[in-house]
Amino acid sequence: MQGSSMEQILPVPSPVSSYWLSQPHKFSNLRSSTELPTECEIGIIGSGMAGITTAYHLFKQENPPTSVVILEARELCSGATARNGGHSKIKLSTLASQVQKLGADRVDELQNFVQGVIASLKQVAEDEELDCELEIRRSFDVQLDDEDAASLKDIYQASRKAGHTWTNNVDFALPQYLEQVTSIKGAKAAESVPCCSLWPYKFVTQLLERLVSRHPEQLNVQTTTPVTAVSVLADGTNAITTPRGVLKAKKLVFATNAYTAGLLPQFKDVIIPVRGMASHIVPKVPVHPHLSHTYNITFSSGQSADYLNPRPDGSIVVGGGGSMFKSDRPSWFDNFDDSTRFSGEVEKYWDNYMQRVFLGWENSEAVVEKVWTGIMGSTPDGWAHMGRVPGRHSQWVLAGFNGGGMALIPTGAKAVAKMVAEDSDFVDVKREFGIPEIFATSTERLREAFAETR
Ligand SMILES: Cc1cc2nc3c(=O)[nH]c(=O)nc-3n(C[C@H](O)[C@H](O)[C@H](O)COP(=O)(O)OP(=O)(O)OC[C@H]3O[C@@H](n4cnc5c(N)ncnc54)[C@H](O)[C@@H]3O)c2cc1C
């Protein structure tokens, strides 16, 4: 199911399940009213991390909205947020590559923003008493390739010498103890950065539960209600078309990530759906000591990294495996079909993964308990789009998070909520929220992305 051959990019019915979806929330099929409301002050399309945290921050505004309707095509939070690696961090290799592209000052800003997001996840989970296994941890980036490791260290050292703050909380593991410290066989280098690990589906669905009980009159949630078109009426209101009728919203937020171009054609080739794969691995024989870091593991130069998140119960969520399917482009690029899995040949990658890669797991008898797919919103320049939709006065967007939305969305949503409440733009709030300019959506970025993909 590829975008190019489809009339519309819409979440497909019956997505495969994931480890994170194994304990469905009681609101997974919530419809606050039998009929779709006909009008509201603010409409939000999408019930993942972006949609629900935007709603959360809208109700925290000085003048909270009188009516918010959240529209979700499938079950509550059934998109990428329920299918990911469950950790919030920014990889050292991403930071280092951006030192060369954007300059070290901008990278300081970016790292600062991501650290603020981690703090915000913790704060919201505590304030709202969300039972979502949130832990503040560190995360290793491990390279099994000398070349990658050497260039990372050079960039880091130059920035360190120049006093750049992005380096402050980065730690290079001692070269003589790499395997001992990381437990990864054949590690050539390892750096750790702060991160947060969580069960994103539980974070989002429980946060929504709090909102529903706090704002029963103001918040209406409509699951299994795909939006098929949006148009702006003469008075500036948005007409949101669904198979269940039309909802009119004075203001509208697109929290539609990979599917954004399905409703906003100007985002075609700007936010591209790409399919990823992840798995859940369970040891039959408990392994001690417990792996306490999360990981990104790069096996060879130029290859995408695997991401690995040990769960508190000793099992492992690990995703990636790009080397197995990247050459079969239609199977992942411009592909939004999460109702099917990759082939058995591709999925073999996870068999004995822990025994193969990690010291101490050889006798764990670890088995693959679940494999799933999920759809990311990829952007040619690698940055998400936040702000007022170019050329549309009453619409805002928070989408295009590539493989890293957990490290960006919570503060992005806070900023978008403020823009919506105050009828303002990215530029008006960026300083308050410390959001790097790279995330501002704009006509220029749309044009550049479009040109780049031609
Ligand atoms: C396999 C995989 C691994 C990942 N690993 C990580 C990780 O470890 N760390 C990290 O930070 N990020 C990771 N990501 C990325 C992260 O999951 C996303 O960036 C994040 O979840 C995006 O949140 P969202 O709310 O924007 O999108 P989603 O969670 O996808 O939510 C968008 C929602 O909008 C709904 N929707 C879309 N179009 C319509 C429509 N027309 N009508 C009604 N509803 C609609 C969808 O059904 C969906 O529920 C991973 C993603 C995948 C797929």
PDB file of N, CA and C in Angstrom, residues 3 19 62 65 79 106 164 169 188 218 251 293 319 334 362 370 385 389 433 448:
ATOM      1  N   GLY A   3       1.840   5.297  -1.010  1.00  0.00           N
ATOM      2  CA  GLY A   3       1.182   6.581  -1.158  1.00  0.00           C
ATOM      3  C   GLY A   3       0.899   6.917  -2.607  1.00  0.00           C
ATOM      4  N   TYR A  19       3.633  -4.779  21.216  1.00  0.00           N
ATOM      5  CA  TYR A  19       3.827  -5.015  22.654  1.00  0.00           C
ATOM      6  C   TYR A  19       3.134  -3.931  23.472  1.00  0.00           C
ATOM      7  N   GLU A  62      -4.462  30.005  30.065  1.00  0.00           N
ATOM      8  CA  GLU A  62      -5.162  30.968  30.926  1.00  0.00           C
ATOM      9  C   GLU A  62      -6.651  31.034  30.569  1.00  0.00           C
ATOM     10  N   PRO A  65     -10.106  26.382  26.244  1.00  0.00           N
ATOM     11  CA  PRO A  65     -11.168  26.342  25.240  1.00  0.00           C
ATOM     12  C   PRO A  65     -12.502  25.873  25.819  1.00  0.00           C
ATOM     13  N   GLY A  79      -1.401   4.746  16.364  1.00  0.00           N
ATOM     14  CA  GLY A  79      -0.378   5.019  15.351  1.00  0.00           C
ATOM     15  C   GLY A  79       1.030   4.791  15.887  1.00  0.00           C
ATOM     16  N   ARG A 106      23.666  26.056  17.365  1.00  0.00           N
ATOM     17  CA  ARG A 106      22.315  25.527  17.118  1.00  0.00           C
ATOM     18  C   ARG A 106      22.160  24.156  17.781  1.00  0.00           C
ATOM     19  N   HIS A 164      31.036  24.208  24.123  1.00  0.00           N
ATOM     20  CA  HIS A 164      29.626  24.058  23.730  1.00  0.00           C
ATOM     21  C   HIS A 164      28.862  23.150  24.697  1.00  0.00           C
ATOM     22  N   ASN A 169      26.710  16.695  28.954  1.00  0.00           N
ATOM     23  CA  ASN A 169      26.203  15.450  29.552  1.00  0.00           C
ATOM     24  C   ASN A 169      26.456  14.223  28.671  1.00  0.00           C
ATOM     25  N   LYS A 188      33.110  -0.925  19.279  1.00  0.00           N
ATOM     26  CA  LYS A 188      34.340  -0.180  18.967  1.00  0.00           C
ATOM     27  C   LYS A 188      34.341   1.182  19.648  1.00  0.00           C
ATOM     28  N   GLN A 218     -16.353  19.902  28.089  1.00  0.00           N
ATOM     29  CA  GLN A 218     -15.589  20.637  27.066  1.00  0.00           C
ATOM     30  C   GLN A 218     -14.876  19.737  26.061  1.00  0.00           C
ATOM     31  N   LYS A 251     -10.900  26.545  14.965  1.00  0.00           N
ATOM     32  CA  LYS A 251      -9.458  26.347  14.818  1.00  0.00           C
ATOM     33  C   LYS A 251      -9.193  24.849  14.729  1.00  0.00           C
ATOM     34  N   HIS A 293      20.630   0.768  30.701  1.00  0.00           N
ATOM     35  CA  HIS A 293      20.617   1.827  29.691  1.00  0.00           C
ATOM     36  C   HIS A 293      19.662   1.435  28.548  1.00  0.00           C
ATOM     37  N   GLY A 319      14.003  -2.379  17.964  1.00  0.00           N
ATOM     38  CA  GLY A 319      13.508  -2.106  16.618  1.00  0.00           C
ATOM     39  C   GLY A 319      14.632  -1.710  15.690  1.00  0.00           C
ATOM     40  N   ASP A 334       7.408   5.617   1.454  1.00  0.00           N
ATOM     41  CA  ASP A 334       6.107   6.055   0.959  1.00  0.00           C
ATOM     42  C   ASP A 334       5.074   4.945   1.176  1.00  0.00           C
ATOM     43  N   GLU A 362      23.776 -15.362  26.225  1.00  0.00           N
ATOM     44  CA  GLU A 362      23.942 -16.587  25.422  1.00  0.00           C
ATOM     45  C   GLU A 362      23.032 -17.712  25.902  1.00  0.00           C
ATOM     46  N   LYS A 370       6.875 -10.918  19.947  1.00  0.00           N
ATOM     47  CA  LYS A 370       6.006 -10.139  19.045  1.00  0.00           C
ATOM     48  C   LYS A 370       6.861  -9.320  18.080  1.00  0.00           C
ATOM     49  N   HIS A 385       7.654  19.545  11.559  1.00  0.00           N
ATOM     50  CA  HIS A 385       6.986  20.810  11.205  1.00  0.00           C
ATOM     51  C   HIS A 385       6.069  21.231  12.342  1.00  0.00           C
ATOM     52  N   VAL A 389      -0.152  26.418   9.726  1.00  0.00           N
ATOM     53  CA  VAL A 389      -0.029  25.855   8.372  1.00  0.00           C
ATOM     54  C   VAL A 389       0.147  27.024   7.398  1.00  0.00           C
ATOM     55  N   PHE A 433       9.521  28.863  24.623  1.00  0.00           N
ATOM     56  CA  PHE A 433       9.651  27.406  24.748  1.00  0.00           C
ATOM     57  C   PHE A 433      11.020  26.887  24.318  1.00  0.00           C
ATOM     58  N   GLU A 448      11.347  23.814  -0.433  1.00  0.00           N
ATOM     59  CA  GLU A 448      12.666  23.150  -0.477  1.00  0.00           C
ATOM     60  C   GLU A 448      12.526  21.632  -0.408  1.00  0.00           C
TER      61      GLU A 448
END
